[in-house]
Coordinates of C-alpha atoms and ligand atoms in Angstrom, one line a residue:
X1 CA 53.6 73.8 -58.3
X2 CA 53.9 78.2 -57.8
X3 CA 50.4 80.0 -58.1
X4 CA 50.2 83.3 -58.6
X5 CA 46.7 85.0 -58.6
X6 CA 45.9 88.6 -60.6
X7 CA 42.9 89.6 -58.3
X8 CA 40.8 92.2 -56.3
X9 CA 40.2 89.5 -53.7
X10 CA 43.8 88.9 -52.2
X11 CA 43.1 88.0 -48.9
X12 CA 39.5 85.7 -49.9
X13 CA 42.8 83.7 -52.0
X14 CA 45.2 83.5 -49.5
X15 CA 42.7 82.7 -46.0
X16 CA 41.0 79.5 -48.7
X17 CA 44.2 78.3 -50.1
X18 CA 46.0 78.7 -46.6
X19 CA 43.0 76.3 -45.3
X20 CA 43.2 72.6 -44.4
X21 CA 45.5 70.5 -46.8
X22 CA 46.5 73.4 -49.6
X23 CA 48.0 74.9 -46.1
X24 CA 49.4 72.0 -45.4
X25 CA 51.0 71.8 -48.8
X26 CA 52.4 75.7 -48.6
X27 CA 53.6 75.4 -45.8
X28 CA 55.9 72.1 -46.1
X29 CA 57.0 73.9 -49.4
X30 CA 55.5 71.8 -51.7
X31 CA 53.6 74.4 -52.8
X32 CA 53.4 78.4 -52.8
X33 CA 50.9 81.2 -52.9
X34 CA 51.2 84.7 -54.3
X35 CA 49.0 87.0 -55.2
X36 CA 48.8 90.0 -56.8
X37 CA 45.9 93.0 -56.2
X38 CA 45.0 94.2 -59.5
X39 CA 43.9 97.6 -57.8
X40 CA 47.8 98.7 -56.8
X41 CA 48.1 98.8 -60.7
X42 CA 45.4 101.4 -61.2
X43 CA 46.1 103.9 -64.1
X44 CA 43.8 106.9 -63.2
X45 CA 45.1 107.1 -59.5
X46 CA 42.6 107.1 -57.1
X47 CA 42.4 102.7 -57.3
X48 CA 40.2 102.4 -59.9
X49 CA 40.3 100.1 -61.9
X50 CA 37.5 99.6 -64.5
X51 CA 34.9 101.4 -66.5
X52 CA 31.8 101.5 -68.3
X53 CA 31.7 99.4 -71.1
X54 CA 31.7 100.9 -74.9
X55 CA 27.4 100.2 -76.8
X56 CA 26.3 100.1 -73.8
X57 CA 24.8 98.0 -71.0
X58 CA 24.8 97.1 -67.6
X59 CA 28.3 97.1 -64.9
X60 CA 31.2 98.0 -65.8
X61 CA 34.4 95.9 -66.7
X62 CA 37.7 96.2 -65.8
X63 CA 39.8 97.7 -68.5
X64 CA 42.8 96.2 -69.3
X65 CA 45.6 98.8 -68.4
X66 CA 46.2 97.9 -65.2
X67 CA 45.7 94.0 -65.9
X68 CA 48.5 94.5 -68.5
X69 CA 50.8 95.9 -65.6
X70 CA 49.7 93.6 -62.8
X71 CA 50.7 90.8 -65.0
X72 CA 54.7 92.8 -66.6
X73 CA 54.9 93.1 -62.5
X74 CA 54.5 89.3 -62.5
X75 CA 56.2 87.8 -65.2
X76 CA 59.0 90.1 -65.1
X77 CA 60.2 88.5 -61.3
X78 CA 59.7 85.3 -62.5
X79 CA 61.9 82.8 -64.8
X80 CA 59.5 81.6 -67.3
X81 CA 56.4 82.8 -69.1
X82 CA 53.9 80.2 -67.4
X83 CA 49.9 79.7 -68.4
X84 CA 48.1 82.0 -67.9
X85 CA 44.5 80.9 -67.2
X86 CA 41.3 83.4 -67.0
X87 CA 38.0 82.1 -65.1
X88 CA 35.0 82.8 -67.0
X89 CA 31.7 81.3 -67.7
X90 CA 33.0 81.4 -71.6
X91 CA 35.6 79.2 -71.2
X92 CA 35.9 74.9 -71.5
X93 CA 34.6 73.3 -68.7
X94 CA 37.0 71.9 -66.3
X95 CA 38.1 68.6 -65.6
X96 CA 40.1 65.9 -63.7
X97 CA 41.8 65.6 -66.7
X98 CA 43.4 69.5 -67.3
X99 CA 44.2 69.4 -63.4
X100 CA 46.5 66.4 -64.0
X101 CA 47.9 68.5 -67.0
X102 CA 48.1 71.8 -65.3
X103 CA 50.2 69.5 -62.4
X104 CA 52.7 69.4 -64.7
X105 CA 53.5 73.2 -64.7
X106 CA 56.1 74.6 -62.5
X107 CA 54.2 78.1 -62.2
X108 CA 50.3 78.8 -62.5
X109 CA 49.2 82.3 -63.8
X110 CA 45.0 82.5 -62.8
X111 CA 43.5 85.7 -63.5
X112 CA 41.0 86.6 -61.9
X113 CA 37.2 88.8 -63.3
X114 CA 34.4 90.7 -61.7
X115 CA 31.8 92.6 -62.7
X116 CA 30.6 92.2 -66.7
X117 CA 33.9 91.0 -66.9
X118 CA 37.6 92.1 -68.6
X119 CA 38.2 94.1 -72.0
X120 CA 38.6 91.7 -74.1
X121 CA 42.1 93.0 -75.6
X122 CA 44.2 92.1 -72.8
X123 CA 43.0 88.5 -72.3
X124 CA 43.9 88.9 -76.5
X125 CA 47.3 89.8 -75.1
X126 CA 48.0 86.9 -72.0
X127 CA 45.3 84.4 -72.2
X128 CA 46.6 80.8 -72.8
X129 CA 43.2 78.9 -71.0
X130 CA 39.8 79.8 -71.2
X131 CA 38.6 78.1 -68.1
X132 CA 35.2 77.4 -66.2
X133 CA 33.6 75.2 -64.0
X134 CA 30.5 74.4 -64.7
X135 CA 27.2 75.9 -66.4
X136 CA 26.2 78.9 -63.9
X137 CA 26.9 82.4 -62.9
X138 CA 29.3 83.6 -59.9
X139 CA 30.6 86.7 -59.2
X140 CA 33.7 86.7 -59.8
X141 CA 37.4 84.1 -60.4
X142 CA 38.2 83.5 -56.9
X143 CA 36.2 80.5 -56.3
X144 CA 36.9 79.2 -59.5
X145 CA 40.6 80.1 -59.1
X146 CA 40.7 78.4 -56.1
X147 CA 38.5 75.5 -56.6
X148 CA 41.4 75.1 -59.7
X149 CA 43.9 75.3 -57.2
X150 CA 42.5 72.2 -54.9
X151 CA 42.4 70.2 -57.6
X152 CA 45.9 70.6 -59.4
X153 CA 47.4 70.9 -55.5
X154 CA 46.3 67.5 -54.9
X155 CA 48.0 66.1 -58.1
X156 CA 51.3 67.6 -57.1
X157 CA 53.6 64.5 -55.3
X158 CA 53.3 65.0 -51.6
X159 CA 50.8 66.9 -51.3
X160 CA 48.4 64.3 -50.1
X161 CA 49.7 62.0 -47.5
X162 CA 49.7 58.2 -48.3
X163 CA 46.1 57.3 -46.5
X164 CA 45.1 60.6 -48.2
X165 CA 45.9 59.4 -51.6
X166 CA 44.0 56.1 -51.6
X167 CA 41.3 58.7 -51.8
X168 CA 43.1 59.8 -55.2
X169 CA 40.6 57.8 -57.1
X170 CA 37.4 59.4 -56.6
X171 CA 36.6 59.3 -60.9
X172 CA 38.8 56.4 -61.8
X173 CA 37.9 54.5 -63.9
X174 CA 35.2 56.7 -65.0
X175 CA 33.1 55.6 -61.5
X176 CA 31.7 57.2 -58.9
X177 CA 32.8 56.4 -55.2
X178 CA 30.8 53.5 -53.6
X179 CA 29.3 54.1 -49.9
X180 CA 31.4 54.1 -46.8
X181 CA 30.7 53.2 -43.4
X182 CA 32.1 54.1 -39.5
X183 CA 31.2 52.9 -36.4
X184 CA 28.6 52.7 -35.3
X185 CA 27.7 49.7 -36.6
X186 CA 23.9 50.9 -36.4
X187 CA 23.3 54.4 -36.0
X188 CA 20.2 55.4 -35.1
X189 CA 18.7 52.4 -36.6
X190 CA 20.2 52.2 -39.7
X191 CA 22.4 49.1 -40.6
X192 CA 25.7 49.0 -41.8
X193 CA 25.3 46.9 -45.3
X194 CA 26.4 43.0 -43.9
X195 CA 28.8 42.4 -46.0
X196 CA 31.3 45.1 -44.9
X197 CA 31.2 43.2 -42.1
X198 CA 32.2 40.0 -43.0
X199 CA 35.8 40.0 -43.1
X200 CA 35.2 38.9 -46.5
X201 CA 37.6 40.9 -49.1
X202 CA 36.8 40.1 -51.8
X203 CA 33.0 39.6 -51.5
X204 CA 33.2 43.4 -49.9
X205 CA 35.2 44.6 -53.3
X206 CA 32.8 43.0 -54.9
X207 CA 30.2 45.1 -53.8
X208 CA 31.9 48.2 -53.5
X209 CA 32.5 47.8 -57.5
X210 CA 29.0 47.2 -57.9
X211 CA 27.9 49.8 -56.1
X212 CA 30.3 51.9 -58.0
X213 CA 28.3 50.6 -61.2
X214 CA 25.2 51.3 -59.7
X215 CA 25.3 55.0 -58.2
X216 CA 27.6 55.7 -61.8
X217 CA 24.4 54.8 -63.1
X218 CA 22.0 56.2 -61.5
X219 CA 23.4 59.7 -61.1
X220 CA 25.8 60.1 -64.2
X221 CA 24.9 57.4 -66.5
X222 CA 27.3 59.4 -69.4
X223 CA 30.4 58.2 -67.2
X224 CA 29.8 54.6 -67.8
X225 CA 30.1 55.0 -71.6
X226 CA 34.0 56.2 -71.0
X227 CA 34.1 53.1 -68.1
X228 CA 35.9 49.9 -68.1
X229 CA 33.9 46.8 -67.5
X230 CA 35.3 43.4 -66.8
X231 CA 33.8 40.0 -66.7
X232 CA 31.8 40.0 -63.1
X233 CA 30.5 44.4 -64.3
X234 CA 29.2 42.5 -67.4
X235 CA 27.9 39.8 -64.7
X236 CA 26.4 42.9 -62.0
X237 CA 25.3 44.9 -65.5
X238 CA 23.0 42.4 -67.0
X239 CA 21.3 41.2 -63.6
X240 CA 20.6 44.7 -62.8
X241 CA 19.3 44.8 -66.3
X242 CA 16.8 41.5 -65.6
X243 CA 16.0 43.2 -62.0
X244 CA 17.6 40.1 -60.5
X245 CA 18.8 42.3 -57.4
X246 CA 17.8 43.4 -55.1
X247 CA 17.8 47.4 -56.0
X248 CA 15.2 48.6 -57.7
X249 CA 16.3 50.8 -61.3
X250 CA 13.7 53.1 -62.7
X251 CA 13.1 52.6 -66.4
X252 CA 15.1 55.5 -67.2
X253 CA 17.6 53.0 -66.3
X254 CA 16.8 50.2 -67.9
X255 CA 16.2 52.1 -71.0
X256 CA 20.0 52.9 -70.9
X257 CA 22.0 49.4 -70.2
X258 CA 20.3 47.9 -72.7
X259 CA 21.6 50.1 -75.1
X260 CA 24.9 50.6 -73.4
X261 CA 25.2 47.0 -72.5
X262 CA 24.4 46.6 -76.6
X263 CA 26.8 48.4 -77.4
X264 CA 29.4 47.0 -75.6
X265 CA 28.6 43.9 -77.0
X266 CA 28.9 44.5 -80.7
X267 CA 32.5 46.1 -79.7
Ligands
6GU301 CL1 35.8 80.5 -64.0 N1 33.6 82.4 -63.3 C1 32.5 82.9 -62.7 N2 32.2 84.5 -62.5 N3 31.5 82.4 -63.2 C2 31.7 80.8 -63.2 C3 32.7 80.2 -63.7 C4 33.9 80.6 -64.1 N4 32.6 79.1 -63.7 C5 31.0 78.3 -63.4 N5 30.5 79.8 -63.3

């Protein structure tokens, strides 16, 4: 996977990406990172790349020409014509499935904006994908680009060790992960759940699956709509609904559960 980033802050991208697992993948040659400083393509000679917005209003707009020149210089040095991802709160919200799709590409170009955005005309010319990382506003596209590159990198074969790949499935089957515990067995009076100390793998697996179902119900119930349940899952969810477990379930959670199970019973 070859990442190319058009940005006003190349050192921010390089420092972030050369750290930890993505840094190791770059060293191993599984990923490459190439940053282009849009400021180097200023058309005014003084390094300015922004100007006032037509129609007035607050802030400055990144001009079309420096962005276009940076892009043209970049693609003149690549054989293919890669997808160009513009990071913007006006984009589609980034999801795991999109990370999996983008990971199939050989090259990806990320375009990072600042100020009030980039002149629409150059976006129309070069951008193939508009992506947001969530419903909040950041000061620029660099952090979102790094978020995307990190999520995509871990889908590239070899980037994660076998041990790390075990955790690849945080979102597997639309369920959140179960809680993890390590030594000591008693930490400041808080004990590890006894089932995990039992050595009974079947019971451990069932407990973890139930914890995943419970967490998802509590934190992200809408994810359960897209999850598949086997007989044991349904049994646990029914037990929760009838309040036959040790867990406290709120009225909202009970309400959601009864609807969910009613829909599944019909199907
Ligand atoms: Cl991609 N950019 C900016 N500036 N803010 C954001 C975002 C992107 N995604 C969420 N907030």
